[in-house]
Amino acid sequence: MSEPDRLPAAELPPGTVRRAGDWAVGNRGEDRYFAVSRRCRHQLADLAEGSIDADGCLVCPWHQSRYDVRTGEMVEGPKGFLGYHGPTPLYTQLVQVLGRIARLRVRRATREGTDVVLE
Ligand code: FES
């Protein structure tokens, strides 16, 4: 089965993230769309269920790792692990270093008419 490469833009209002096959597709506002691979580099949470913060980063729904959606790089590590949510300073730094190396895959996502197209 081929991956979807088109989404109706109406399904992606500013500040939202949606699933499109293996991709998390979002709108950072002002038609700034993005598409990144869906699995968090920390513990594989589905980033299509994440959120977009005030800096335009994609935030993981499980432990709030933050990603630069232009590069796929983890710019802030997780706040916890497994079922624990809280400070883990050294662990957070270690995962962040790994997340900078093993980046999310990135696809270009642009608006074409009424659709968002993944290239
Ligand atoms: S699974 Fe994403 S931060 Fe833990």
PDB file of C-alpha atoms and ligand atoms in Angstrom:
ATOM      1  CA  MET A   1       0.000   0.000   0.000  1.00  0.00           C
ATOM      2  CA  SER A   2       1.462   3.369  -0.965  1.00  0.00           C
ATOM      3  CA  GLU A   3       1.723   6.223   1.492  1.00  0.00           C
ATOM      4  CA  PRO A   4      -0.787   9.028   1.242  1.00  0.00           C
ATOM      5  CA  ASP A   5       0.914  12.081  -0.175  1.00  0.00           C
ATOM      6  CA  ARG A   6      -1.980  14.492   0.050  1.00  0.00           C
ATOM      7  CA  LEU A   7      -4.232  15.718   2.860  1.00  0.00           C
ATOM      8  CA  PRO A   8      -7.107  18.180   2.711  1.00  0.00           C
ATOM      9  CA  ALA A   9      -5.786  21.436   4.177  1.00  0.00           C
ATOM     10  CA  ALA A  10      -9.134  21.832   5.949  1.00  0.00           C
ATOM     11  CA  GLU A  11      -8.090  18.908   8.198  1.00  0.00           C
ATOM     12  CA  LEU A  12      -4.949  20.774   9.278  1.00  0.00           C
ATOM     13  CA  PRO A  13      -5.897  24.074  10.882  1.00  0.00           C
ATOM     14  CA  PRO A  14      -3.049  25.987  12.556  1.00  0.00           C
ATOM     15  CA  GLY A  15      -1.643  24.215  15.596  1.00  0.00           C
ATOM     16  CA  THR A  16      -2.796  20.726  14.650  1.00  0.00           C
ATOM     17  CA  VAL A  17      -0.966  17.483  13.847  1.00  0.00           C
ATOM     18  CA  ARG A  18      -2.473  14.574  11.897  1.00  0.00           C
ATOM     19  CA  ARG A  19      -1.420  11.089  10.885  1.00  0.00           C
ATOM     20  CA  ALA A  20      -0.731  10.395   7.212  1.00  0.00           C
ATOM     21  CA  GLY A  21       0.596   6.855   6.854  1.00  0.00           C
ATOM     22  CA  ASP A  22       4.045   6.760   8.459  1.00  0.00           C
ATOM     23  CA  TRP A  23       4.102  10.548   8.802  1.00  0.00           C
ATOM     24  CA  ALA A  24       3.051  13.131  11.348  1.00  0.00           C
ATOM     25  CA  VAL A  25       1.864  16.135   9.373  1.00  0.00           C
ATOM     26  CA  GLY A  26       1.263  19.463  11.041  1.00  0.00           C
ATOM     27  CA  ASN A  27       0.540  23.129  10.535  1.00  0.00           C
ATOM     28  CA  ARG A  28       2.670  25.637  12.455  1.00  0.00           C
ATOM     29  CA  GLY A  29       0.433  28.483  11.314  1.00  0.00           C
ATOM     30  CA  GLU A  30       0.517  30.781   8.289  1.00  0.00           C
ATOM     31  CA  ASP A  31       0.559  27.742   5.992  1.00  0.00           C
ATOM     32  CA  ARG A  32       3.859  26.493   7.426  1.00  0.00           C
ATOM     33  CA  TYR A  33       3.254  22.769   7.110  1.00  0.00           C
ATOM     34  CA  PHE A  34       5.624  19.966   8.014  1.00  0.00           C
ATOM     35  CA  ALA A  35       5.880  16.192   7.759  1.00  0.00           C
ATOM     36  CA  VAL A  36       8.154  14.074   9.944  1.00  0.00           C
ATOM     37  CA  SER A  37       8.344  10.360  10.682  1.00  0.00           C
ATOM     38  CA  ARG A  38       5.851   9.398  13.383  1.00  0.00           C
ATOM     39  CA  ARG A  39       7.888   7.476  15.960  1.00  0.00           C
ATOM     40  CA  CYS A  40       9.535   9.409  18.755  1.00  0.00           C
ATOM     41  CA  ARG A  41      13.249   8.648  19.064  1.00  0.00           C
ATOM     42  CA  HIS A  42      12.831   8.154  22.812  1.00  0.00           C
ATOM     43  CA  GLN A  43      10.271   5.372  23.313  1.00  0.00           C
ATOM     44  CA  LEU A  44       8.432   5.334  19.996  1.00  0.00           C
ATOM     45  CA  ALA A  45       5.327   7.317  20.944  1.00  0.00           C
ATOM     46  CA  ASP A  46       3.175   8.340  18.005  1.00  0.00           C
ATOM     47  CA  LEU A  47       4.130  11.928  17.204  1.00  0.00           C
ATOM     48  CA  ALA A  48       0.927  12.329  15.182  1.00  0.00           C
ATOM     49  CA  GLU A  49      -0.700  12.587  18.625  1.00  0.00           C
ATOM     50  CA  GLY A  50       1.746  15.295  19.684  1.00  0.00           C
ATOM     51  CA  SER A  51       1.293  19.032  19.831  1.00  0.00           C
ATOM     52  CA  ILE A  52       2.973  22.139  18.479  1.00  0.00           C
ATOM     53  CA  ASP A  53       4.445  24.560  20.998  1.00  0.00           C
ATOM     54  CA  ALA A  54       4.868  28.330  20.825  1.00  0.00           C
ATOM     55  CA  ASP A  55       8.271  27.915  19.116  1.00  0.00           C
ATOM     56  CA  GLY A  56       6.773  25.728  16.376  1.00  0.00           C
ATOM     57  CA  CYS A  57       8.405  22.576  17.729  1.00  0.00           C
ATOM     58  CA  LEU A  58       6.602  19.241  17.704  1.00  0.00           C
ATOM     59  CA  VAL A  59       6.160  17.975  21.275  1.00  0.00           C
ATOM     60  CA  CYS A  60       5.929  14.261  21.998  1.00  0.00           C
ATOM     61  CA  PRO A  61       2.715  13.276  23.807  1.00  0.00           C
ATOM     62  CA  TRP A  62       4.446  10.910  26.264  1.00  0.00           C
ATOM     63  CA  HIS A  63       7.457  12.681  27.826  1.00  0.00           C
ATOM     64  CA  GLN A  64       7.467  16.009  25.991  1.00  0.00           C
ATOM     65  CA  SER A  65      10.637  15.678  23.952  1.00  0.00           C
ATOM     66  CA  ARG A  66      10.672  18.563  21.501  1.00  0.00           C
ATOM     67  CA  TYR A  67      11.616  18.332  17.809  1.00  0.00           C
ATOM     68  CA  ASP A  68      12.629  20.898  15.237  1.00  0.00           C
ATOM     69  CA  VAL A  69      10.323  19.851  12.407  1.00  0.00           C
ATOM     70  CA  ARG A  70      12.559  21.487   9.773  1.00  0.00           C
ATOM     71  CA  THR A  71      15.492  19.198  10.551  1.00  0.00           C
ATOM     72  CA  GLY A  72      13.953  16.330  12.555  1.00  0.00           C
ATOM     73  CA  GLU A  73      16.421  17.010  15.360  1.00  0.00           C
ATOM     74  CA  MET A  74      15.438  16.512  18.996  1.00  0.00           C
ATOM     75  CA  VAL A  75      16.066  19.934  20.550  1.00  0.00           C
ATOM     76  CA  GLU A  76      14.970  19.020  24.069  1.00  0.00           C
ATOM     77  CA  GLY A  77      15.058  15.588  25.653  1.00  0.00           C
ATOM     78  CA  PRO A  78      12.317  13.729  27.496  1.00  0.00           C
ATOM     79  CA  LYS A  79      10.943  14.584  30.911  1.00  0.00           C
ATOM     80  CA  GLY A  80      10.826  11.050  32.287  1.00  0.00           C
ATOM     81  CA  PHE A  81      10.628   7.526  30.899  1.00  0.00           C
ATOM     82  CA  LEU A  82       8.094   4.687  30.755  1.00  0.00           C
ATOM     83  CA  GLY A  83       5.294   5.717  33.157  1.00  0.00           C
ATOM     84  CA  TYR A  84       7.393   8.240  35.074  1.00  0.00           C
ATOM     85  CA  HIS A  85       6.953  11.921  34.225  1.00  0.00           C
ATOM     86  CA  GLY A  86       9.372  14.258  35.931  1.00  0.00           C
ATOM     87  CA  PRO A  87      12.950  15.494  36.020  1.00  0.00           C
ATOM     88  CA  THR A  88      15.700  13.162  34.772  1.00  0.00           C
ATOM     89  CA  PRO A  89      18.561  15.579  33.980  1.00  0.00           C
ATOM     90  CA  LEU A  90      21.392  13.249  32.904  1.00  0.00           C
ATOM     91  CA  TYR A  91      19.088  10.803  31.185  1.00  0.00           C
ATOM     92  CA  THR A  92      17.373  13.681  29.379  1.00  0.00           C
ATOM     93  CA  GLN A  93      20.716  14.978  28.094  1.00  0.00           C
ATOM     94  CA  LEU A  94      21.808  11.535  26.924  1.00  0.00           C
ATOM     95  CA  VAL A  95      18.575  10.923  24.991  1.00  0.00           C
ATOM     96  CA  GLN A  96      18.812  14.420  23.502  1.00  0.00           C
ATOM     97  CA  VAL A  97      22.307  13.707  22.168  1.00  0.00           C
ATOM     98  CA  LEU A  98      21.024  10.492  20.589  1.00  0.00           C
ATOM     99  CA  GLY A  99      18.014  12.344  19.192  1.00  0.00           C
ATOM    100  CA  ARG A 100      20.304  14.837  17.506  1.00  0.00           C
ATOM    101  CA  ILE A 101      22.125  12.024  15.747  1.00  0.00           C
ATOM    102  CA  ALA A 102      19.161   9.767  14.962  1.00  0.00           C
ATOM    103  CA  ARG A 103      16.876  12.473  13.642  1.00  0.00           C
ATOM    104  CA  LEU A 104      13.303  12.072  12.512  1.00  0.00           C
ATOM    105  CA  ARG A 105      12.911  11.727   8.775  1.00  0.00           C
ATOM    106  CA  VAL A 106      11.580  14.898   7.173  1.00  0.00           C
ATOM    107  CA  ARG A 107       9.454  15.427   4.076  1.00  0.00           C
ATOM    108  CA  ARG A 108       8.607  18.746   2.495  1.00  0.00           C
ATOM    109  CA  ALA A 109       4.926  19.591   2.956  1.00  0.00           C
ATOM    110  CA  THR A 110       3.372  22.445   0.994  1.00  0.00           C
ATOM    111  CA  ARG A 111      -0.072  23.788   0.298  1.00  0.00           C
ATOM    112  CA  GLU A 112      -1.378  23.210  -3.211  1.00  0.00           C
ATOM    113  CA  GLY A 113      -4.887  24.523  -3.683  1.00  0.00           C
ATOM    114  CA  THR A 114      -7.099  22.864  -1.081  1.00  0.00           C
ATOM    115  CA  ASP A 115      -4.550  20.166  -0.227  1.00  0.00           C
ATOM    116  CA  VAL A 116      -1.320  19.777   1.688  1.00  0.00           C
ATOM    117  CA  VAL A 117       1.072  17.772  -0.464  1.00  0.00           C
ATOM    118  CA  LEU A 118       4.002  15.742   0.849  1.00  0.00           C
ATOM    119  CA  GLU A 119       6.942  15.698  -1.555  1.00  0.00           C
TER     120      GLU A 119
HETATM  121  S1  FES B   1       8.343   8.592  23.877  1.00  0.00           S
HETATM  122 FE1  FES B   1       8.596  10.604  23.157  1.00  0.00          FE
HETATM  123  S2  FES B   1       9.504  11.636  24.782  1.00  0.00           S
HETATM  124 FE2  FES B   1       9.256   9.621  25.517  1.00  0.00          FE
END
